[in-house]
Tab-separated table of N, CA, C and O in Angstrom:
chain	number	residue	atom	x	y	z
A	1	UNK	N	56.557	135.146	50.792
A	1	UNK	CA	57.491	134.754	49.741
A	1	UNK	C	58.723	135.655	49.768
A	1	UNK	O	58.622	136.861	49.991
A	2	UNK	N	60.281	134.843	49.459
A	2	UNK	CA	61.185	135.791	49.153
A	2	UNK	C	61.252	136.770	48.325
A	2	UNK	O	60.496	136.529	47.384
A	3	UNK	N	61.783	137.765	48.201
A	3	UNK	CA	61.920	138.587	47.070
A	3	UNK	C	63.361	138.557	47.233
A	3	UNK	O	63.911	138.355	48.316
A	4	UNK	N	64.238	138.858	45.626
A	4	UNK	CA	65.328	139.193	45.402
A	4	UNK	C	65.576	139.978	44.370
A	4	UNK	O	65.431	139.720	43.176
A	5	UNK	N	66.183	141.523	45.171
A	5	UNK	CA	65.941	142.763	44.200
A	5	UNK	C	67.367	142.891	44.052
A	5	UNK	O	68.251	143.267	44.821
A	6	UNK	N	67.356	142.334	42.433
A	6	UNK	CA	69.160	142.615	41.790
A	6	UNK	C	69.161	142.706	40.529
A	6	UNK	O	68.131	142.557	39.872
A	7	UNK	N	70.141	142.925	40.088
A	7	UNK	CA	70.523	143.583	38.598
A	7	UNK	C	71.449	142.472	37.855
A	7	UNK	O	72.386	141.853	38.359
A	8	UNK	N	71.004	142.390	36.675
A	8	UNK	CA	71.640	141.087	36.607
A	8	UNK	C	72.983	141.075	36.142
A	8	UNK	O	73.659	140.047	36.144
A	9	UNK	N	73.495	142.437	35.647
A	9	UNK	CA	74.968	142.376	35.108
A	9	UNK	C	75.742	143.093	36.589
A	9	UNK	O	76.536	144.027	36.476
A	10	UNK	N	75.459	142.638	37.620
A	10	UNK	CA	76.093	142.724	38.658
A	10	UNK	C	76.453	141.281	39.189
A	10	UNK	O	75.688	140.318	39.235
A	11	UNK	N	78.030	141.341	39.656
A	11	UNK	CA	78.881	140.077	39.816
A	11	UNK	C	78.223	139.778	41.256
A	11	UNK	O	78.034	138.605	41.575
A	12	UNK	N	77.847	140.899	42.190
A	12	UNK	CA	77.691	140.091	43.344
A	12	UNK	C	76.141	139.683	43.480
A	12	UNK	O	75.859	138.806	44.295
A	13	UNK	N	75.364	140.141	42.896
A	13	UNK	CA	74.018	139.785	42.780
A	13	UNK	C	73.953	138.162	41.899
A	13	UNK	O	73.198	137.199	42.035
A	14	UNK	N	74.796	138.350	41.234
A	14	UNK	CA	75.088	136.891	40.593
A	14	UNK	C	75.843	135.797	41.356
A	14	UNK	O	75.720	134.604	41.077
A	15	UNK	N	76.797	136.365	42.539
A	15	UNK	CA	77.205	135.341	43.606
A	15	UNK	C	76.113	135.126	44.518
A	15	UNK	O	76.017	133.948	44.865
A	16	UNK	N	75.238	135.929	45.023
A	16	UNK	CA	74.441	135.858	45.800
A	16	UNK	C	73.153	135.142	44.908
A	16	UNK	O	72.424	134.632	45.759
A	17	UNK	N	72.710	134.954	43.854
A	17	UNK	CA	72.063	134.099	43.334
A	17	UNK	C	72.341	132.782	43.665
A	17	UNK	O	71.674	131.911	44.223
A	18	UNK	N	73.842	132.822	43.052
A	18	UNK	CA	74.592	131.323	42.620
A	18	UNK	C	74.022	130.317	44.287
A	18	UNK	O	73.655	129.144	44.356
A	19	UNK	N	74.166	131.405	45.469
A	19	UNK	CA	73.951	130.818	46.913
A	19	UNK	C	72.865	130.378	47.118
A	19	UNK	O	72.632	129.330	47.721
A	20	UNK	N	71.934	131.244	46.567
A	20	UNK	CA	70.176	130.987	47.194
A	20	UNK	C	69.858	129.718	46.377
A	20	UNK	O	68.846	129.076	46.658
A	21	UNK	N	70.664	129.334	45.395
A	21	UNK	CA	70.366	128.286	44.066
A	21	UNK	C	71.055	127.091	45.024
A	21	UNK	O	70.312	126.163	45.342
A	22	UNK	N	72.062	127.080	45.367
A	22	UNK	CA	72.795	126.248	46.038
A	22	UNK	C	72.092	125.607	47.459
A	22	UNK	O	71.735	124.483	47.810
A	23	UNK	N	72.098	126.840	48.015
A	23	UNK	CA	71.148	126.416	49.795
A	23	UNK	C	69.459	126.143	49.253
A	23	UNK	O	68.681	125.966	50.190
A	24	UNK	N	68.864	126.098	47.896
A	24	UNK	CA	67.770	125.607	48.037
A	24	UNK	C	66.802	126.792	48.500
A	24	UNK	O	65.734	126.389	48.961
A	25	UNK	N	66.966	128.098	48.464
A	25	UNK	CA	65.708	129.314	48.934
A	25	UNK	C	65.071	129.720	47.671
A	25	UNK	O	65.727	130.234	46.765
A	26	UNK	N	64.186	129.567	47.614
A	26	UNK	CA	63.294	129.773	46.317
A	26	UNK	C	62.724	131.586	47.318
A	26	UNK	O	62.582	131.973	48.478
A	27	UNK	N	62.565	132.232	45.651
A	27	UNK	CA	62.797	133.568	45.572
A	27	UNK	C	62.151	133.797	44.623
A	27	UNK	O	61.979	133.007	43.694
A	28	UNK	N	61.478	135.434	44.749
A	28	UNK	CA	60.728	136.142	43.414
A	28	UNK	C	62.154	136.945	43.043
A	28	UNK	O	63.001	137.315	43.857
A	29	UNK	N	62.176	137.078	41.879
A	29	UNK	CA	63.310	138.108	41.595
A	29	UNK	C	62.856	139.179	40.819
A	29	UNK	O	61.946	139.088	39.994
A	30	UNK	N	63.474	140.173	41.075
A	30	UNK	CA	62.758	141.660	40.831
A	30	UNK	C	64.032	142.407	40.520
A	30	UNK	O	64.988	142.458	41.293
A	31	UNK	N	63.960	143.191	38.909
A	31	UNK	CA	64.880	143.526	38.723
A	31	UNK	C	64.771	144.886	39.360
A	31	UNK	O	63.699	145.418	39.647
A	32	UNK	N	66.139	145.487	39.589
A	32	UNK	CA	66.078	146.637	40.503
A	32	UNK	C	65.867	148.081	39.660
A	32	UNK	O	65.196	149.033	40.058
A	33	UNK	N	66.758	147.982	38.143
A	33	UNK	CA	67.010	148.757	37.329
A	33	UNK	C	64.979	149.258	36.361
A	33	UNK	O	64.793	150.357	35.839
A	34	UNK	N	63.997	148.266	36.401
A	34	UNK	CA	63.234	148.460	35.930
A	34	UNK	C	61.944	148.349	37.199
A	34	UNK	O	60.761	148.680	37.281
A	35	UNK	N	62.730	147.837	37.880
A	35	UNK	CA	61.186	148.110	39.153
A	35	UNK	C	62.443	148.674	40.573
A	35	UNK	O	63.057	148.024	41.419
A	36	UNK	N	62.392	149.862	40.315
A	36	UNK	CA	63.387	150.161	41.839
A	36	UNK	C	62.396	150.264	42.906
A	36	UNK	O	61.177	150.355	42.758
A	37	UNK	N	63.001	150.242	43.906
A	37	UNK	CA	62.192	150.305	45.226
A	37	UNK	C	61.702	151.503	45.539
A	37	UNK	O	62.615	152.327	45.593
A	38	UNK	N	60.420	152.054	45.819
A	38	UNK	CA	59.778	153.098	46.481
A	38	UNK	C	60.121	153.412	48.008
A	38	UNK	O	60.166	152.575	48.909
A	39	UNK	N	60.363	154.841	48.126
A	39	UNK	CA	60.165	155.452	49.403
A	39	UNK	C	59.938	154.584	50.637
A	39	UNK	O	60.679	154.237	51.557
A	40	UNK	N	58.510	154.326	50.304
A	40	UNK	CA	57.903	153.255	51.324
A	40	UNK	C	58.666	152.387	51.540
A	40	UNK	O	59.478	152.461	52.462
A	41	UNK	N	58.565	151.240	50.634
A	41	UNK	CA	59.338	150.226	50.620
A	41	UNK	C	60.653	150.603	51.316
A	41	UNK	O	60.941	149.895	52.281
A	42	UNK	N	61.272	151.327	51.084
A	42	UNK	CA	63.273	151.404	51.356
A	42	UNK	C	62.966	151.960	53.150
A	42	UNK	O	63.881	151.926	53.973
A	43	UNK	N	61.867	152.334	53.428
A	43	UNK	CA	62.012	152.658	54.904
A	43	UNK	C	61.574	151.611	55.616
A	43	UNK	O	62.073	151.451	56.730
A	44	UNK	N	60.346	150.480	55.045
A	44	UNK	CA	60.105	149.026	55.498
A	44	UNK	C	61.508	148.346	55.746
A	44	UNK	O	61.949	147.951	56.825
A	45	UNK	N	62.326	148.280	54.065
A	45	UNK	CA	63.751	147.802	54.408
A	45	UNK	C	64.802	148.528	55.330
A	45	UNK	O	65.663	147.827	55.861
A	46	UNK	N	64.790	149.598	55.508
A	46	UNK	CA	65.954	150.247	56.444
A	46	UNK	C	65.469	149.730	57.986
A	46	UNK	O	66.280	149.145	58.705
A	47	UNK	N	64.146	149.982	58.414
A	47	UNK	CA	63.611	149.539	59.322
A	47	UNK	C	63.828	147.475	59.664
A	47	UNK	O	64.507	147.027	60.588
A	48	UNK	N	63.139	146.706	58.756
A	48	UNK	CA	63.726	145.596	59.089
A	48	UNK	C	65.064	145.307	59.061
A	48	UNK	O	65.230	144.509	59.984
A	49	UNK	N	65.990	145.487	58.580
A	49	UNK	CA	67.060	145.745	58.291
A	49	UNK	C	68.020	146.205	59.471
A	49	UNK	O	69.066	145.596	59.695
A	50	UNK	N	67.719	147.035	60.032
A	50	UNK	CA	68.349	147.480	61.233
A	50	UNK	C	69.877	148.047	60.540
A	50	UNK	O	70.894	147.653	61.111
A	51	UNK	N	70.004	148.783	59.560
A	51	UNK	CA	70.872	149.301	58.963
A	51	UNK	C	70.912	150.217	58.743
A	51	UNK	O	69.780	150.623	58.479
A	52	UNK	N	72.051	151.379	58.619
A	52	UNK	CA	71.303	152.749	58.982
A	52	UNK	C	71.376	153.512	57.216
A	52	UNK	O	72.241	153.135	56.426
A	53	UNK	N	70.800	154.104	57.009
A	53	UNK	CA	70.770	154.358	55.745
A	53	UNK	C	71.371	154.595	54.427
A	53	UNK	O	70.891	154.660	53.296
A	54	UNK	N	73.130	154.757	55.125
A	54	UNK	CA	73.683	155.039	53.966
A	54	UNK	C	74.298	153.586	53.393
A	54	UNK	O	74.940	153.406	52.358
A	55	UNK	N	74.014	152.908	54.100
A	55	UNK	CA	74.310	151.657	53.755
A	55	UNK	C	73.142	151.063	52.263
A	55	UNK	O	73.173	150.185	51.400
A	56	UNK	N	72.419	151.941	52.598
A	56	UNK	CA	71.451	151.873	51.305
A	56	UNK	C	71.692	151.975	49.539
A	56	UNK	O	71.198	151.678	48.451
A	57	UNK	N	73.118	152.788	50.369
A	57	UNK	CA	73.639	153.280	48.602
A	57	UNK	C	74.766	152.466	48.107
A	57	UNK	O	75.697	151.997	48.761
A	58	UNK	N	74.456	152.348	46.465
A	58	UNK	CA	75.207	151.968	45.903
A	58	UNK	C	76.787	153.256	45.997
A	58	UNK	O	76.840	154.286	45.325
A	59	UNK	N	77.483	152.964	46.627
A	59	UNK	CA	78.945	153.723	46.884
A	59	UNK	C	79.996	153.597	45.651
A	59	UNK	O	80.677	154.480	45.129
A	60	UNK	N	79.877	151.802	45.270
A	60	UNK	CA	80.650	151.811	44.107
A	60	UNK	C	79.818	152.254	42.696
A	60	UNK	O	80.350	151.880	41.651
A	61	UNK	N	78.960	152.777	42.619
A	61	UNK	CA	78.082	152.794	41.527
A	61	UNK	C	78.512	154.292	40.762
A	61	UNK	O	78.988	155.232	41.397
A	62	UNK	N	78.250	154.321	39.279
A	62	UNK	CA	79.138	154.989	38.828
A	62	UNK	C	77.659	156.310	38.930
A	62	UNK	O	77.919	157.358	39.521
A	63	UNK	N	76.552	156.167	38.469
A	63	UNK	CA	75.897	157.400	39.336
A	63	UNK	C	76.268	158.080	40.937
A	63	UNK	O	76.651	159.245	41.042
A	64	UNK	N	76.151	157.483	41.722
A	64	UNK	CA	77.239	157.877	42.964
A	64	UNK	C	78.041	158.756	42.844
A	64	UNK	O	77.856	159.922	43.192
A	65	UNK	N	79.139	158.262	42.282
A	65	UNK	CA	80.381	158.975	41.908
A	65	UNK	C	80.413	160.321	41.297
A	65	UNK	O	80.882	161.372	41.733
A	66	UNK	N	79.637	159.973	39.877
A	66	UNK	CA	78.968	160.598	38.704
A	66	UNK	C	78.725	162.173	39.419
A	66	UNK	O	79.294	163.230	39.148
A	67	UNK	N	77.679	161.891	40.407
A	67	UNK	CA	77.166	162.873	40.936
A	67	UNK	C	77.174	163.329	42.152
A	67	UNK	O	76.284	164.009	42.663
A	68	UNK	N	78.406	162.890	42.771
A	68	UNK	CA	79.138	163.181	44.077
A	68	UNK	C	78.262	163.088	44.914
A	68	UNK	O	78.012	164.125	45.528
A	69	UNK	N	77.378	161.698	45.304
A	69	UNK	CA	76.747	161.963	46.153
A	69	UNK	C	77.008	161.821	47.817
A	69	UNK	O	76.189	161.925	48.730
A	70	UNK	N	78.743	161.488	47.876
A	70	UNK	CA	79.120	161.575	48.858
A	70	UNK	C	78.823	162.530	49.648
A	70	UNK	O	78.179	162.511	50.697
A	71	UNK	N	79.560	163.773	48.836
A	71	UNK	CA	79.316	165.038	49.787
A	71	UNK	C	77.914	165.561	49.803
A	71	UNK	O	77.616	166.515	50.521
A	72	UNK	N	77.065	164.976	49.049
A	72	UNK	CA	75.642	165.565	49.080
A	72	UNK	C	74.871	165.128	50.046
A	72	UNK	O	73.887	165.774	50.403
A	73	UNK	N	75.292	163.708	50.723
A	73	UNK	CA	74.696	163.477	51.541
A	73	UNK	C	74.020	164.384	52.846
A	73	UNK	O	72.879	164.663	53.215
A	74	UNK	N	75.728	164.737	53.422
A	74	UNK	CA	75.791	165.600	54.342
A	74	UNK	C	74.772	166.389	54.743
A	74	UNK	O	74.243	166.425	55.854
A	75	UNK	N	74.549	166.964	53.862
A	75	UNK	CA	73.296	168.167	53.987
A	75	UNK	C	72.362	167.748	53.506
A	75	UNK	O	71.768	168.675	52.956
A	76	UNK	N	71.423	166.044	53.287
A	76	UNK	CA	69.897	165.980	52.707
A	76	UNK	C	69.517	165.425	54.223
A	76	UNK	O	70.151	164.877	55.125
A	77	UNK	N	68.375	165.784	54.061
A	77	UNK	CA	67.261	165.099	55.419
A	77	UNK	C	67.393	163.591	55.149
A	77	UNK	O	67.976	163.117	54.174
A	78	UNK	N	66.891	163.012	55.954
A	78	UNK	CA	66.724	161.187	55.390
A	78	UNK	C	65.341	161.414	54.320
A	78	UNK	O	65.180	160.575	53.434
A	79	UNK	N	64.564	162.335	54.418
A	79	UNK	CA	63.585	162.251	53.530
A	79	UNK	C	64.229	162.210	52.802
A	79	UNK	O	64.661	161.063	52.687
A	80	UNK	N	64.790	163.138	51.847
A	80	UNK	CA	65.817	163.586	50.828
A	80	UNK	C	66.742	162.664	50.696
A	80	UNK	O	67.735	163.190	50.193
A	81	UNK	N	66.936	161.331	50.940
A	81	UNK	CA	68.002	160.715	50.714
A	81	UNK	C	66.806	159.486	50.560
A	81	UNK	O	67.105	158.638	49.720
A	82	UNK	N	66.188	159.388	50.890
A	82	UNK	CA	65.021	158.284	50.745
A	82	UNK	C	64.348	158.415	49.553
A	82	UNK	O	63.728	157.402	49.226
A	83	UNK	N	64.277	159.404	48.762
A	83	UNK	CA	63.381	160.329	47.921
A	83	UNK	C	64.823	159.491	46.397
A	83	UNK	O	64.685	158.784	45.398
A	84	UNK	N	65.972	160.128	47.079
A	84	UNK	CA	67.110	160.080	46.047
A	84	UNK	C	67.101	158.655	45.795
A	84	UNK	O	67.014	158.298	44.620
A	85	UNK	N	67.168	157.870	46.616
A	85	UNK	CA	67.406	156.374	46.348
A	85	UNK	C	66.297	155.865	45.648
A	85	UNK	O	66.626	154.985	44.852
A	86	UNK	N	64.869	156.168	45.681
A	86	UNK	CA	63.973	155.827	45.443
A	86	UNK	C	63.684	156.035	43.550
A	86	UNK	O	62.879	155.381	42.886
A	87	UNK	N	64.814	157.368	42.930
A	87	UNK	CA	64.513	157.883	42.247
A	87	UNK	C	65.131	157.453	40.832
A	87	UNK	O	64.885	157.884	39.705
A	88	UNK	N	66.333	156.101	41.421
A	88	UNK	CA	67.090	155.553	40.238
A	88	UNK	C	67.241	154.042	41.095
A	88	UNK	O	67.549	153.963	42.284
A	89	UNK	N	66.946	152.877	40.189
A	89	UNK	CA	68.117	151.903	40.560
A	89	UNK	C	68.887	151.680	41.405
A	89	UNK	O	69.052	151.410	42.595
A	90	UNK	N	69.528	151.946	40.052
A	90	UNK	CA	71.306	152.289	39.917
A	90	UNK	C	72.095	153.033	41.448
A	90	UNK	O	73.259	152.946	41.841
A	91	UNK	N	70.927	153.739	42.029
A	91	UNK	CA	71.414	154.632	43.039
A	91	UNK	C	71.192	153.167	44.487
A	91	UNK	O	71.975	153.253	45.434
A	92	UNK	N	70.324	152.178	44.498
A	92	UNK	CA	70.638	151.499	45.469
A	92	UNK	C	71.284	150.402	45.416
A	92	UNK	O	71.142	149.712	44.407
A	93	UNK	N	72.182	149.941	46.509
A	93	UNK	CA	73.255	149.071	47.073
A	93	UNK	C	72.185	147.717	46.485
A	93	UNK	O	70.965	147.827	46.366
A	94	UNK	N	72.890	146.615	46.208
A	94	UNK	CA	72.227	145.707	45.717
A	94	UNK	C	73.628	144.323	46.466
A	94	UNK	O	74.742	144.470	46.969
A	95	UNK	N	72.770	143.109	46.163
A	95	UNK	CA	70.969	142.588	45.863
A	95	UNK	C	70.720	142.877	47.564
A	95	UNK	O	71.502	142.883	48.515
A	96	UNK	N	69.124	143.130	47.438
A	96	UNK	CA	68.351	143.029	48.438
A	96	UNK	C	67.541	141.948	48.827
A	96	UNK	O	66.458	141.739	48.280
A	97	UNK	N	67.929	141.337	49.612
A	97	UNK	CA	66.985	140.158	49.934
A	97	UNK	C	65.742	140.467	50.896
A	97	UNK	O	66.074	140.822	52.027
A	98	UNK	N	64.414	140.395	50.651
A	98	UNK	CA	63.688	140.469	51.730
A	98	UNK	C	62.875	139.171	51.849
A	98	UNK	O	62.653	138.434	50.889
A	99	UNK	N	62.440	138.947	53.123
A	99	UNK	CA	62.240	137.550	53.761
A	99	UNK	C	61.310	137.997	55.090
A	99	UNK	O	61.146	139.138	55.523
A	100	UNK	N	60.818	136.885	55.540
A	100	UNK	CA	59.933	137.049	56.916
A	100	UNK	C	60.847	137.378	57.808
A	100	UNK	O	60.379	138.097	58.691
A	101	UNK	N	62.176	137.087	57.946
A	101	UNK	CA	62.876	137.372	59.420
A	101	UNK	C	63.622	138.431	58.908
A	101	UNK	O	64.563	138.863	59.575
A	102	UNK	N	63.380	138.855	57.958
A	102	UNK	CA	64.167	140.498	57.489
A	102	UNK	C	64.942	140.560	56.464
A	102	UNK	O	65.148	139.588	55.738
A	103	UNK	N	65.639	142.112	56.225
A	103	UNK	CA	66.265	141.999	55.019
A	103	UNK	C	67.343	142.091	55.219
A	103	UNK	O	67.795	142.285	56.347
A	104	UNK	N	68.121	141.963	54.051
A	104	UNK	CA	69.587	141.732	53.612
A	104	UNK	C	70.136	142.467	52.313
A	104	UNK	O	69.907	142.301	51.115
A	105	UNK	N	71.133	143.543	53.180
A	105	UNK	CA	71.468	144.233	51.778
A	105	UNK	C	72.906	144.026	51.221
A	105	UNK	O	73.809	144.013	52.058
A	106	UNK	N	73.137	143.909	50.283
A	106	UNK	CA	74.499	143.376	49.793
A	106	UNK	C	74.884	141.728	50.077
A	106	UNK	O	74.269	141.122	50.954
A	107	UNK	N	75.518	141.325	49.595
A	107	UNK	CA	75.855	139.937	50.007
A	107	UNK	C	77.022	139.955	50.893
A	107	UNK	O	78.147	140.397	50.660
A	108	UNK	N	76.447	139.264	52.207
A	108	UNK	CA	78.037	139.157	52.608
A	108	UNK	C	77.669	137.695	53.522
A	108	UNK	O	77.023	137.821	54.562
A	109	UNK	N	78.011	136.647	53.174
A	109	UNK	CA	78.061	135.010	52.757
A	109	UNK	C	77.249	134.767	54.416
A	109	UNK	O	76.168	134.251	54.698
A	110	UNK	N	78.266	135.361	55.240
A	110	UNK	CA	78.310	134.942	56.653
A	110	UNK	C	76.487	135.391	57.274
A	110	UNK	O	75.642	134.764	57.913
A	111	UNK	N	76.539	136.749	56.679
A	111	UNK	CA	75.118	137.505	57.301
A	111	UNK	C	73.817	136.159	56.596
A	111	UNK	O	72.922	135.435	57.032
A	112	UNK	N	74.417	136.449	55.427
A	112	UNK	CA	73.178	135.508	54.792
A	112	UNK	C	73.126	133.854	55.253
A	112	UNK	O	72.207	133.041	55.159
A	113	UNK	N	74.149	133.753	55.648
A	113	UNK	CA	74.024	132.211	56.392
A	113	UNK	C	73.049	132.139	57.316
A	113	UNK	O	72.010	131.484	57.405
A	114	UNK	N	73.761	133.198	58.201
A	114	UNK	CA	73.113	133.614	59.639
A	114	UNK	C	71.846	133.526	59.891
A	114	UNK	O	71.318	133.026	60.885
A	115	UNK	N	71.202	134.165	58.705
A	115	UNK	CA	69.794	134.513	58.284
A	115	UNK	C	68.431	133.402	58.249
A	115	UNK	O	67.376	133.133	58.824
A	116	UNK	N	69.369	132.975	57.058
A	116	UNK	CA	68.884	132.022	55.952
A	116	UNK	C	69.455	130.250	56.337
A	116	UNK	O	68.892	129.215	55.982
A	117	UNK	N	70.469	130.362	56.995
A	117	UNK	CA	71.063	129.288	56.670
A	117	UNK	C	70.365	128.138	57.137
A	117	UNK	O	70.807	127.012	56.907
């Protein structure tokens, strides 16, 4: 079964709904803010995914910012950055689509066609 891990007062998790509603993909939806993704889980997704990790983070997110985790990156292990994402929401890049032929982070129309279409 699909899963779709998004937040619902997010505009692109709500475009990327509006799509899966449109193309007909039936989906579990899982909010991100009250069930965030575990450790485990985010290395299953980085791994299917084929994306390399910082792509994991929410960049525009005002925790991000909040707490400069730009420059903090630099110096955490991927444990330590796996650990961080794992530890808020808010701290991962959204919506996440996961599916049998893999996941999908963020919406971007073309990838998810590609995918899914």
């Amino acid at each position: 079964m699909n899963t779709f891990i998004c937040y619902d007062r997010c505009s692109t998790c709500k475009k990327a709904e509006k799509w899966l509603i449109a193309h007909d993909i039936a989906y579990t939806k899982r909010p991100i803010k009250e069930d965030n993704p575990t450790v485990e889980e985010l290395k299953d997704f980085k791994e299917r995914s084929g994306l390399p990790l910082k792509r994991f983070f929410n960049t525009s997110g005002a925790l991000y910012r909040s707490q400069n985790i730009k420059d903090k990156l630099k110096n955490m292990s991927e444990e330590e950055q796996f650990a961080l994402l794992a530890s808020d929401g808010m701290m991962v890049k959204r919506p996440i689509f996961i599916t049998d032929q893999g996941v999908l982070v963020g919406f971007k129309e073309a990838e998810w066609e590609e995918m899914l279409g």
